[in-house]
mmCIF file with all atom_site columns, C-alpha atoms in Angstrom:
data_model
loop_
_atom_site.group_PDB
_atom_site.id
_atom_site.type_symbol
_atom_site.label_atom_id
_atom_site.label_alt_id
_atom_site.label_comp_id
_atom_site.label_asym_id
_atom_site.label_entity_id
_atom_site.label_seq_id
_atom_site.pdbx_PDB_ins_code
_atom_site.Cartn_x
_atom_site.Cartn_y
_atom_site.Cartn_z
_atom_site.occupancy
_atom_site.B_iso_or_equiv
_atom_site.pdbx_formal_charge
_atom_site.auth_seq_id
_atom_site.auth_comp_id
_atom_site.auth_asym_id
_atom_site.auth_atom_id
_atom_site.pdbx_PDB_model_num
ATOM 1  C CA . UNK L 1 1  ? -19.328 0.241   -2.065  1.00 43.00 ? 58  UNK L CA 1
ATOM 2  C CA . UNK L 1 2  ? -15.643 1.003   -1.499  1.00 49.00 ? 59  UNK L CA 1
ATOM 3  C CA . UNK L 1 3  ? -14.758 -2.661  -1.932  1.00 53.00 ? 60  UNK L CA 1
ATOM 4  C CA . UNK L 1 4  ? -12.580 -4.686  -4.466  1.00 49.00 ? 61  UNK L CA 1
ATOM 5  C CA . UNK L 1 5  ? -11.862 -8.106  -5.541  1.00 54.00 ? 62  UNK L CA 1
ATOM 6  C CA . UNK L 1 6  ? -9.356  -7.568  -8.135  1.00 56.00 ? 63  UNK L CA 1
ATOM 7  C CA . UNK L 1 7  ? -6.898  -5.071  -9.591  1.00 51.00 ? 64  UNK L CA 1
ATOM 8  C CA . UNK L 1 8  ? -8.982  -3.618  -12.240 1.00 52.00 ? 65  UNK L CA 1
ATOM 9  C CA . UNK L 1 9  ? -11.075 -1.781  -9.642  1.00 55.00 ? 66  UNK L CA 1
ATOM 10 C CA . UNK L 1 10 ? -7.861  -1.077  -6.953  1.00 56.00 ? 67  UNK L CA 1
ATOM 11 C CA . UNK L 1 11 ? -7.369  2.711   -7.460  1.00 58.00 ? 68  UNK L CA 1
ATOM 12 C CA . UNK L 1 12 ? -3.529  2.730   -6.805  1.00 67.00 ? 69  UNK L CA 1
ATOM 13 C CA . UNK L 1 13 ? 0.029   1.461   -7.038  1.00 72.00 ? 70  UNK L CA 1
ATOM 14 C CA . UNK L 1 14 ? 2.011   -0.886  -4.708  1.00 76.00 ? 71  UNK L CA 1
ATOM 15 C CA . UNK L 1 15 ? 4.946   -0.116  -1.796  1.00 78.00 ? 72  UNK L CA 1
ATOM 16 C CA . UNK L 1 16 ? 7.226   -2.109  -4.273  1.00 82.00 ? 73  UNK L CA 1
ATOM 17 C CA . UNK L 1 17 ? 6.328   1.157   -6.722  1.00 85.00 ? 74  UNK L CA 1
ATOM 18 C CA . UNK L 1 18 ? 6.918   3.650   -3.751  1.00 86.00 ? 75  UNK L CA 1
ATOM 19 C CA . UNK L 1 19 ? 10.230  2.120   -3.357  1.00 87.00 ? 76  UNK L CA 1
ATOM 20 C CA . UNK L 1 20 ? 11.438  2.024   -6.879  1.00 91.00 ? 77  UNK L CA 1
ATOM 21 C CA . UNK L 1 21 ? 10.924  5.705   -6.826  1.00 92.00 ? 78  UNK L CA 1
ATOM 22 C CA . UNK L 1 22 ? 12.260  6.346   -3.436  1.00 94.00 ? 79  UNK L CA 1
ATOM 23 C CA . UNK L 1 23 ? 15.791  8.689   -5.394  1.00 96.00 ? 80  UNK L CA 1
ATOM 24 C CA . UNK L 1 24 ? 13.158  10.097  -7.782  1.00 95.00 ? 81  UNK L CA 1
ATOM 25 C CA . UNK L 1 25 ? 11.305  11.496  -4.683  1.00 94.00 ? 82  UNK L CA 1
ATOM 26 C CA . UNK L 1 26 ? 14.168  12.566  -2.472  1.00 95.00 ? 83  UNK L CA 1
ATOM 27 C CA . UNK L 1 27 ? 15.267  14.300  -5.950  1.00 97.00 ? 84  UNK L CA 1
ATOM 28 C CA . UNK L 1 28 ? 12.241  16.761  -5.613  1.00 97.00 ? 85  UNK L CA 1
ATOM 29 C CA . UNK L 1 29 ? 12.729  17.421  -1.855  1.00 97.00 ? 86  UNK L CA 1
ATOM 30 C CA . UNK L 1 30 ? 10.266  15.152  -0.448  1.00 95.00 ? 87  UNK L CA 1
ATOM 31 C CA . UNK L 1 31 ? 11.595  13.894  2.845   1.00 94.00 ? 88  UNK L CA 1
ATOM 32 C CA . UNK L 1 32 ? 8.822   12.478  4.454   1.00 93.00 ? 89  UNK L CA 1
ATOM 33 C CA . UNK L 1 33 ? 5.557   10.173  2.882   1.00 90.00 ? 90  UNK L CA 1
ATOM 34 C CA . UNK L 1 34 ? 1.975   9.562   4.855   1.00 88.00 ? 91  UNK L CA 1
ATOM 35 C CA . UNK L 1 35 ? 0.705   6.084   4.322   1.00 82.00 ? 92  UNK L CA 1
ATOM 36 C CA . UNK L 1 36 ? -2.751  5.193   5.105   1.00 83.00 ? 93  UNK L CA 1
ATOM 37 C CA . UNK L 1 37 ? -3.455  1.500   6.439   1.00 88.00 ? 94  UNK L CA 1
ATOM 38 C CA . UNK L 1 38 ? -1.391  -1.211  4.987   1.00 84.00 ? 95  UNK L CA 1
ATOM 39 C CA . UNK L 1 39 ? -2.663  -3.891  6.490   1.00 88.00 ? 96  UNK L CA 1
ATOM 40 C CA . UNK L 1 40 ? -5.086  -6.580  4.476   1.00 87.00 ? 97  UNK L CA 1
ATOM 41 C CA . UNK L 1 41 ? -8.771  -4.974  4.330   1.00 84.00 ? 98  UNK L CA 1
ATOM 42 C CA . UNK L 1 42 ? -11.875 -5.165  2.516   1.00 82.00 ? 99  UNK L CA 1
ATOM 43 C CA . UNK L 1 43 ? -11.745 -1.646  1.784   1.00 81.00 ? 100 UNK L CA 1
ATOM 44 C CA . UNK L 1 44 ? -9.588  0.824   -0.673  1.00 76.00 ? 101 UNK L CA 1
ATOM 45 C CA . UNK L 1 45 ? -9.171  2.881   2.163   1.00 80.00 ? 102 UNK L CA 1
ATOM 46 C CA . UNK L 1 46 ? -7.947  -0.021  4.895   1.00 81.00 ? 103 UNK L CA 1
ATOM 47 C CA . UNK L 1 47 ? -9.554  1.855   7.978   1.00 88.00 ? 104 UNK L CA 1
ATOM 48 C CA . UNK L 1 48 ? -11.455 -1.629  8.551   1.00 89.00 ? 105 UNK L CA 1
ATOM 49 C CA . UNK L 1 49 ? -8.431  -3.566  9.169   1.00 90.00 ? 106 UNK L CA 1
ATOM 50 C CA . UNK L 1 50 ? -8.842  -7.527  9.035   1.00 90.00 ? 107 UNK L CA 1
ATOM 51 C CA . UNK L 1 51 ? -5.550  -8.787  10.011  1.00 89.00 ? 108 UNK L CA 1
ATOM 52 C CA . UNK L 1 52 ? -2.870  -6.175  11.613  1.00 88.00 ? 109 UNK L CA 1
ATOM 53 C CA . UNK L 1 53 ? -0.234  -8.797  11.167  1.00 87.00 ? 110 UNK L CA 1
ATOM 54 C CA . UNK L 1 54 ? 0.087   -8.700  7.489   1.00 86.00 ? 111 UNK L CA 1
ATOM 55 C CA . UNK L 1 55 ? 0.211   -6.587  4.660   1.00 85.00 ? 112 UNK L CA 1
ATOM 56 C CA . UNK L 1 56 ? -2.575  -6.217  2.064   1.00 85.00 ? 113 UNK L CA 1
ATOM 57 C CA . UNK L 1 57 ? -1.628  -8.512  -0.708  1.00 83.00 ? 114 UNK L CA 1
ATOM 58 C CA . UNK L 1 58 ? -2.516  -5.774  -2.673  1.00 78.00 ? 115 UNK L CA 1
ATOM 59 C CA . UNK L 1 59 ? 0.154   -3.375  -1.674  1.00 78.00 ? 116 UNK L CA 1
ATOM 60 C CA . UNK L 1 60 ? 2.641   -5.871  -1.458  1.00 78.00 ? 117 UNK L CA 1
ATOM 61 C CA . UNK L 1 61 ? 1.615   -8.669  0.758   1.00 81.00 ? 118 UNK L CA 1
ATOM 62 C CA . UNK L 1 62 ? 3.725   -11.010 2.469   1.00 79.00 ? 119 UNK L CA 1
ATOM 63 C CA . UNK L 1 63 ? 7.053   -10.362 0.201   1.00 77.00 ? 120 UNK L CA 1
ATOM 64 C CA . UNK L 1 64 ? 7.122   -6.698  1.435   1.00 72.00 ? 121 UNK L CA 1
ATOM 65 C CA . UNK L 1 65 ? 6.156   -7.526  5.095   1.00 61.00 ? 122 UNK L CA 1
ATOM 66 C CA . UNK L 1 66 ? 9.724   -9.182  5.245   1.00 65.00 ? 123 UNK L CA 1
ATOM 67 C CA . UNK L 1 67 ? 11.621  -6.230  4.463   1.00 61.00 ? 124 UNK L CA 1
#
């Protein structure tokens, strides 16, 4: 339970999305944002961290790591 193998049962957007609404954000006030784990995991929540060196390909992966 609490694992995922595909997008259809990922509960959740992307960094890429968090950037594109980085103006909209700042717009409302919001200066700061809490991330949990971004790292690649098993899990939704990424607590159980496989690799600490990359980001979850779900959230991003590799592109966003470069950044």
């Amino acid at each position: 339970m609490g694992q995922y193998t595909d997008f259809i049962h990922f509960m959740g957007g992307d960094l890429w999305g968090v950037i594109d609404k980085l103006d909209y954000l700042e717009d409302l006030g919001i200066n700061g944002i809490y991330f949990c784990p971004i790292f690649t995991s098993a899990s939704n929540h990424k607590y159980d961290t496989i690799d600490h060196f990359s980001v979850d390909p779900h959230l991003g992966g590799i592109l966003l790591s470069i950044l």
